[in-house]
Tab-separated table of C-alpha atoms in Angstrom:
chain	number	residue	atom	x	y	z
A	11	MET	CA	77.610	106.138	93.678
A	12	PRO	CA	76.991	103.803	90.716
A	13	ARG	CA	73.650	102.025	90.745
A	14	ARG	CA	75.300	98.570	90.802
A	15	ASP	CA	76.784	99.354	94.233
A	16	ASP	CA	73.382	100.448	95.554
A	17	ILE	CA	71.847	97.146	94.457
A	18	GLY	CA	74.691	95.208	96.103
A	19	ALA	CA	74.215	97.155	99.351
A	20	GLY	CA	70.488	96.420	99.240
A	21	VAL	CA	71.091	92.706	98.807
A	22	ARG	CA	73.622	92.675	101.685
A	23	ASP	CA	71.357	94.618	104.083
A	24	MET	CA	68.230	92.626	103.230
A	25	ALA	CA	69.737	89.115	103.320
A	26	ALA	CA	69.267	88.425	107.043
A	27	ILE	CA	65.763	89.946	106.994
A	28	LEU	CA	64.745	87.728	104.078
A	29	VAL	CA	66.045	84.598	105.828
A	30	ALA	CA	63.817	85.522	108.807
A	31	ALA	CA	60.834	86.389	106.592
A	32	ALA	CA	60.742	83.113	104.646
A	33	PRO	CA	59.568	80.880	107.566
A	34	ILE	CA	56.950	83.506	108.488
A	35	GLY	CA	55.721	83.391	104.886
A	36	LEU	CA	55.565	79.594	105.087
A	37	LEU	CA	53.576	79.929	108.321
A	38	TRP	CA	51.100	82.345	106.729
A	39	GLY	CA	50.668	79.972	103.799
A	40	THR	CA	49.971	77.126	106.219
A	41	LEU	CA	47.280	79.153	108.023
A	42	ALA	CA	45.799	80.187	104.653
A	43	ALA	CA	45.652	76.544	103.555
A	44	GLY	CA	43.794	75.829	106.808
A	45	LYS	CA	41.124	78.312	105.656
A	46	GLY	CA	40.850	76.542	102.292
A	47	PHE	CA	43.286	78.637	100.233
A	48	SER	CA	44.982	77.026	97.250
A	49	ALA	CA	48.630	77.869	96.537
A	50	LEU	CA	47.439	80.112	93.687
A	51	GLU	CA	45.027	82.000	95.950
A	52	ALA	CA	47.733	82.443	98.594
A	53	TRP	CA	50.159	83.743	95.952
A	54	LEU	CA	47.543	86.113	94.530
A	55	MET	CA	46.808	87.528	97.986
A	56	SER	CA	50.512	88.134	98.600
A	57	VAL	CA	50.797	89.883	95.213
A	58	PHE	CA	47.629	91.995	95.675
A	59	VAL	CA	48.123	92.960	99.319
A	60	PHE	CA	51.870	92.444	99.951
A	61	ALA	CA	51.694	93.403	103.645
A	62	GLY	CA	52.471	90.552	106.036
A	63	ALA	CA	50.823	91.644	109.282
A	64	SER	CA	47.558	92.557	107.553
A	65	GLN	CA	47.539	89.260	105.659
A	66	PHE	CA	47.704	87.403	108.986
A	67	VAL	CA	44.736	89.434	110.222
A	68	ALA	CA	42.763	88.789	107.026
A	69	ILE	CA	43.342	85.038	107.326
A	70	GLU	CA	42.331	85.114	110.985
A	71	LEU	CA	39.007	86.758	109.981
A	72	TRP	CA	38.547	84.661	106.835
A	73	GLN	CA	35.378	82.606	106.588
A	74	THR	CA	33.734	80.834	103.687
A	75	PRO	CA	31.967	82.721	102.169
A	76	VAL	CA	34.257	85.638	102.976
A	77	ASP	CA	32.933	88.945	104.372
A	78	VAL	CA	34.610	91.237	101.808
A	79	PHE	CA	33.993	94.458	103.733
A	80	ALA	CA	35.248	93.031	107.044
A	81	VAL	CA	38.569	91.769	105.661
A	82	ALA	CA	39.155	94.917	103.583
A	83	LEU	CA	38.452	97.148	106.614
A	84	ALA	CA	40.781	95.103	108.811
A	85	VAL	CA	43.569	95.211	106.217
A	86	PHE	CA	43.070	98.969	105.829
A	87	ILE	CA	43.339	99.599	109.573
A	88	VAL	CA	46.416	97.418	110.035
A	89	ASN	CA	48.163	99.089	107.067
A	90	LEU	CA	47.289	102.693	107.976
A	91	ARG	CA	50.791	103.078	109.413
A	92	HIS	CA	52.174	102.913	105.853
A	93	ILE	CA	50.740	106.355	105.083
A	94	LEU	CA	53.172	107.811	107.635
A	95	MET	CA	56.105	105.828	106.253
A	96	ALA	CA	55.303	106.974	102.703
A	97	ALA	CA	54.933	110.577	103.863
A	98	SER	CA	58.338	110.336	105.496
A	99	LEU	CA	59.893	108.793	102.354
A	100	SER	CA	58.291	111.474	100.185
A	101	ARG	CA	60.807	113.972	101.592
A	102	GLN	CA	63.653	111.954	100.009
A	103	VAL	CA	62.279	111.340	96.524
A	104	GLY	CA	62.895	114.727	94.892
A	105	ALA	CA	65.293	113.197	92.341
A	106	VAL	CA	63.061	110.211	91.563
A	107	LYS	CA	61.075	110.256	88.295
A	108	PRO	CA	57.413	110.958	89.235
A	109	ALA	CA	56.303	107.982	87.122
A	110	LEU	CA	58.223	105.637	89.448
A	111	ILE	CA	56.436	106.766	92.641
A	112	PRO	CA	53.527	104.308	92.127
A	113	LEU	CA	56.083	101.488	91.894
A	114	MET	CA	57.751	102.706	95.106
A	115	ALA	CA	54.359	102.731	96.820
A	116	TYR	CA	53.648	99.143	95.769
A	117	VAL	CA	56.742	97.735	97.544
A	118	LEU	CA	56.496	99.972	100.624
A	119	VAL	CA	56.935	97.348	103.345
A	120	ASP	CA	58.211	97.996	106.883
A	121	GLU	CA	61.647	96.496	106.241
A	122	ALA	CA	62.417	98.317	102.966
A	123	TRP	CA	61.225	101.564	104.512
A	124	ALA	CA	63.305	101.166	107.678
A	125	LEU	CA	66.501	100.275	105.798
A	126	SER	CA	66.111	103.104	103.270
A	127	GLU	CA	65.395	105.707	105.941
A	128	ARG	CA	68.400	104.558	107.949
A	129	ARG	CA	70.666	104.689	104.894
A	130	ALA	CA	69.313	108.123	103.931
A	131	LEU	CA	70.688	109.476	107.220
A	132	SER	CA	74.255	109.071	105.953
A	133	GLN	CA	73.966	109.298	102.156
A	134	LYS	CA	71.680	110.391	99.336
A	135	PHE	CA	68.454	108.425	98.918
A	136	SER	CA	68.915	105.688	96.301
A	137	LEU	CA	65.927	104.406	94.356
A	138	ALA	CA	67.933	101.336	93.280
A	139	TYR	CA	68.664	100.483	96.932
A	140	TYR	CA	65.033	100.952	97.965
A	141	LEU	CA	63.659	98.874	95.096
A	142	THR	CA	66.212	96.109	95.741
A	143	CYS	CA	65.009	95.899	99.355
A	144	GLY	CA	61.331	96.068	98.340
A	145	PHE	CA	61.459	93.531	95.531
A	146	GLY	CA	63.786	91.258	97.528
A	147	MET	CA	60.982	91.046	100.068
A	148	TRP	CA	58.402	90.685	97.284
A	149	ILE	CA	60.119	87.630	95.788
A	150	THR	CA	60.674	86.033	99.215
A	151	TRP	CA	57.155	86.743	100.508
A	152	THR	CA	55.168	85.714	97.416
A	153	THR	CA	57.209	82.513	97.001
A	154	SER	CA	57.222	81.426	100.668
A	155	THR	CA	53.503	82.103	101.190
A	156	ALA	CA	52.515	80.141	98.070
A	157	LEU	CA	54.850	77.308	99.081
A	158	GLY	CA	53.405	77.337	102.623
A	159	ALA	CA	49.865	76.998	101.263
A	160	TRP	CA	50.951	74.172	98.988
A	161	LEU	CA	52.672	72.289	101.844
A	162	GLY	CA	50.019	73.284	104.384
A	163	ARG	CA	47.363	71.196	102.697
A	164	SER	CA	48.970	68.119	104.247
A	165	PHE	CA	49.174	69.477	107.830
A	166	GLY	CA	45.585	68.885	108.938
A	167	ASP	CA	44.176	70.751	111.964
A	168	PRO	CA	46.428	73.766	112.799
A	169	ALA	CA	45.065	73.974	116.392
A	170	ALA	CA	46.422	70.512	117.249
A	171	LEU	CA	49.959	71.749	116.523
A	172	GLY	CA	49.486	75.159	118.117
A	173	ILE	CA	49.991	76.761	114.694
A	174	ASP	CA	46.787	78.761	115.223
A	175	PHE	CA	48.621	80.588	118.032
A	176	ALA	CA	51.719	81.345	115.921
A	177	PHE	CA	49.978	84.432	114.549
A	178	SER	CA	49.449	85.914	118.027
A	179	ALA	CA	53.004	84.992	119.026
A	180	MET	CA	54.411	86.790	115.986
A	181	PHE	CA	52.390	89.924	116.746
A	182	ILE	CA	53.627	89.901	120.350
A	183	GLY	CA	57.164	89.827	118.928
A	184	ILE	CA	56.426	92.782	116.624
A	185	ILE	CA	54.741	94.769	119.419
A	186	ALA	CA	57.853	94.324	121.600
A	187	GLY	CA	59.807	96.226	118.930
A	188	PHE	CA	57.619	99.293	119.594
A	189	TRP	CA	58.216	99.223	123.377
A	190	LYS	CA	59.163	102.632	124.822
A	191	GLY	CA	58.465	102.080	128.529
A	192	PRO	CA	55.464	102.311	130.912
A	193	LYS	CA	53.431	104.523	128.560
A	194	THR	CA	53.521	101.743	125.980
A	195	ALA	CA	52.144	99.365	128.625
A	196	ALA	CA	49.229	101.739	129.261
A	197	VAL	CA	48.533	102.086	125.531
A	198	LEU	CA	48.585	98.297	125.053
A	199	ALA	CA	46.366	97.667	128.096
A	200	VAL	CA	43.712	100.110	126.849
A	201	ALA	CA	43.910	98.911	123.222
A	202	GLY	CA	43.730	95.248	124.256
A	203	GLY	CA	40.964	95.720	126.832
A	204	VAL	CA	38.730	97.777	124.536
A	205	ALA	CA	39.323	95.407	121.598
A	206	ALA	CA	38.487	92.290	123.647
A	207	LEU	CA	35.270	93.903	124.954
A	208	ALA	CA	34.291	95.112	121.473
A	209	LYS	CA	34.957	91.682	119.976
A	210	LEU	CA	32.591	90.108	122.519
A	211	THR	CA	29.823	92.644	121.853
A	212	VAL	CA	30.087	93.885	118.230
A	213	PRO	CA	30.203	91.576	115.171
A	214	GLY	CA	32.794	92.051	112.405
A	215	ALA	CA	36.241	93.668	112.421
A	216	TRP	CA	35.281	96.862	114.302
A	217	TYR	CA	37.073	95.669	117.429
A	218	ILE	CA	40.391	96.372	115.673
A	219	LEU	CA	39.376	99.979	114.980
A	220	ALA	CA	37.933	100.431	118.498
A	221	GLY	CA	41.037	99.043	120.210
A	222	GLY	CA	43.499	100.820	117.924
A	223	LEU	CA	41.786	104.208	118.304
A	224	SER	CA	41.542	103.947	122.083
A	225	GLY	CA	45.267	103.136	122.226
A	226	VAL	CA	46.034	106.205	120.108
A	227	VAL	CA	43.807	108.413	122.313
A	228	MET	CA	45.561	107.015	125.390
A	229	ALA	CA	48.973	107.878	123.914
A	230	ALA	CA	47.819	111.430	123.136
A	231	ALA	CA	46.435	111.804	126.675
A	232	LEU	CA	49.699	110.603	128.238
A	233	TYR	CA	51.860	112.943	126.147
A	234	ARG	CA	53.908	115.494	128.068
A	235	GLU	CA	55.875	118.398	126.577
A	236	GLY	CA	59.344	117.242	125.486
A	237	ASP	CA	58.530	113.511	125.337
A	238	ASN	CA	59.676	113.139	121.737
A	239	ASP	CA	63.062	114.709	122.457
A	240	VAL	CA	64.116	111.761	124.608
A	241	ALA	CA	62.395	109.038	122.556
B	20	MET	CA	44.884	74.407	89.896
B	21	MET	CA	41.712	75.800	91.497
B	22	TRP	CA	40.751	79.203	90.058
B	23	PRO	CA	39.467	81.584	92.798
B	24	GLU	CA	35.721	82.210	92.859
B	25	ALA	CA	34.220	85.681	92.293
B	26	ARG	CA	33.797	86.501	95.993
B	27	VAL	CA	37.452	85.673	96.690
B	28	TRP	CA	38.515	87.907	93.774
B	29	ALA	CA	36.385	90.706	95.236
B	30	ALA	CA	38.107	90.318	98.605
B	31	LEU	CA	41.583	90.200	97.015
B	32	ILE	CA	40.931	93.370	95.010
B	33	ALA	CA	39.347	95.206	97.965
B	34	MET	CA	42.231	94.308	100.288
B	35	GLY	CA	44.791	95.182	97.611
B	36	LEU	CA	43.221	98.591	96.948
B	37	ALA	CA	42.897	99.323	100.678
B	38	THR	CA	46.622	98.711	101.108
B	39	TYR	CA	47.877	100.334	97.899
B	40	LEU	CA	45.829	103.520	98.236
B	41	VAL	CA	47.132	104.010	101.790
B	42	ARG	CA	50.708	103.661	100.527
B	43	LEU	CA	50.097	106.007	97.573
B	44	ALA	CA	48.361	108.601	99.767
B	45	GLY	CA	51.492	108.976	101.874
B	46	PHE	CA	53.487	110.018	98.796
B	47	TYR	CA	50.884	112.407	97.359
B	48	VAL	CA	48.403	113.566	100.007
B	49	LEU	CA	50.701	113.680	103.043
B	50	LYS	CA	53.834	114.609	101.045
B	51	GLY	CA	56.477	115.952	103.416
B	52	PHE	CA	54.203	115.729	106.486
B	53	THR	CA	56.246	115.529	109.712
B	54	PRO	CA	54.166	114.956	112.856
B	55	ARG	CA	55.394	116.674	116.031
B	56	GLY	CA	54.533	116.807	119.714
B	57	ARG	CA	51.248	115.247	120.858
B	58	MET	CA	50.352	114.339	117.260
B	59	LYS	CA	53.607	112.383	116.887
B	60	ALA	CA	53.071	110.567	120.196
B	61	ALA	CA	49.564	109.563	119.082
B	62	LEU	CA	50.654	108.410	115.608
B	63	ASP	CA	53.655	106.503	117.006
B	64	ALA	CA	51.206	104.535	119.155
B	65	LEU	CA	49.092	103.524	116.138
B	66	PRO	CA	51.013	100.395	115.028
B	67	PRO	CA	51.391	98.706	118.460
B	68	ALA	CA	47.820	99.678	119.465
B	69	VAL	CA	46.364	98.186	116.275
B	70	LEU	CA	48.451	95.008	116.552
B	71	MET	CA	47.417	94.614	120.205
B	72	ALA	CA	43.770	95.115	119.258
B	73	VAL	CA	44.096	92.421	116.600
B	74	ILE	CA	45.342	89.747	119.023
B	75	ALA	CA	43.312	90.842	122.076
B	76	PRO	CA	40.393	88.425	121.512
B	77	THR	CA	42.804	85.482	121.255
B	78	VAL	CA	45.133	86.360	124.131
B	79	LEU	CA	42.624	87.915	126.565
B	80	ALA	CA	39.265	86.298	125.883
B	81	THR	CA	39.866	82.706	124.730
B	82	GLY	CA	41.103	80.850	127.815
B	83	PRO	CA	43.873	80.540	130.406
B	84	ALA	CA	46.113	78.505	128.056
B	85	GLU	CA	46.171	81.284	125.425
B	86	THR	CA	46.633	84.059	128.004
B	87	GLY	CA	49.445	82.137	129.729
B	88	ALA	CA	51.183	81.388	126.436
B	89	ALA	CA	50.887	85.056	125.469
B	90	LEU	CA	52.656	86.076	128.704
B	91	LEU	CA	55.463	83.557	128.090
B	92	THR	CA	55.783	84.800	124.504
B	93	ALA	CA	55.932	88.418	125.707
B	94	GLY	CA	58.743	87.392	128.076
B	95	ALA	CA	60.661	85.838	125.182
B	96	ALA	CA	60.045	88.937	123.037
B	97	ALA	CA	61.267	91.213	125.852
B	98	LEU	CA	64.578	89.302	125.780
B	99	ARG	CA	64.914	90.377	122.116
B	100	LEU	CA	65.154	86.784	120.888
B	101	PRO	CA	64.889	86.269	117.100
B	102	MET	CA	61.315	86.339	115.766
B	103	VAL	CA	61.346	82.670	114.768
B	104	VAL	CA	62.386	81.678	118.325
B	105	VAL	CA	59.677	83.899	119.857
B	106	ILE	CA	57.039	82.238	117.657
B	107	LEU	CA	58.318	78.748	118.537
B	108	ILE	CA	58.148	79.513	122.273
B	109	GLY	CA	54.579	80.753	121.844
B	110	VAL	CA	53.474	77.710	119.863
B	111	VAL	CA	55.121	75.165	122.181
B	112	SER	CA	53.781	76.840	125.322
B	113	VAL	CA	50.209	77.030	124.009
B	114	VAL	CA	50.267	73.319	123.143
B	115	LEU	CA	51.642	72.379	126.588
B	116	LEU	CA	49.271	74.713	128.471
B	117	ARG	CA	46.276	73.383	126.541
B	118	LEU	CA	47.303	69.845	127.574
B	119	VAL	CA	47.746	70.839	131.251
B	120	LEU	CA	44.717	73.161	131.535
B	121	GLY	CA	42.453	71.093	129.308
């Protein structure tokens, strides 16, 4: 298939996702402005990190002066899932020039990964399609977050408008997408309970690691032979 | 425009490296890795467990308004409403519950 068609397919498949992502980028920019970020700083963070969920966590933890280790650790933990997505993609990239792999890694976001994997089920993996999805998100995310920070400076106290809670609400929405039944409830209960306790007793971002690990251990403990066949 | 100070640059670079190296490692270190069985179940649980851990202090240990709003938001999310609608329901309910519950 000519490359032009792959780019067109990428644009078509990404359009609705980008329309949904733009307000979330604006929201992140608003929260960042609340922590003292300029539009330039917000844009730079989106360019350097380019991972929405982890950027929300980093802003939640952000203080002035910032605890560099705490935010980097939190971002690392939240983005660990990308190693599995990249490993899965690595099975498709045999025909891709090795020099382009670092570029693929840079734009590896959930949406581009999901669309490319789904498309690869029915046709050959297309680098042009993947990069169109990835950079479509890059343009939308970097622009909307910077714009949000620029506009956000005029909003005042985010708590008065409930904007401080928007972050938690968005994560609840994302978590719902991972729901697989009662075992998920058990995993979430353990992860949430351990994290809340750790947050109250241990300073820093360790509560994320403690909660996340206990959820993973819970999932492993609940596993029964043949579970993955029905999932 | 305000140029970021050194400590902010350090944080940006550290966060950027933490993310990028994870993404790169999947292509090189874990190339072709396909988890199965108990390992797959555990790794599949990683994203929701981490996200839950992130919001746990806010939704479980802040106050009844936040916990109540989180439950309402979870209800909206369970109905598979669009993300923007789910967020709006969460924000509106936390504002109302904070007014009612003080």
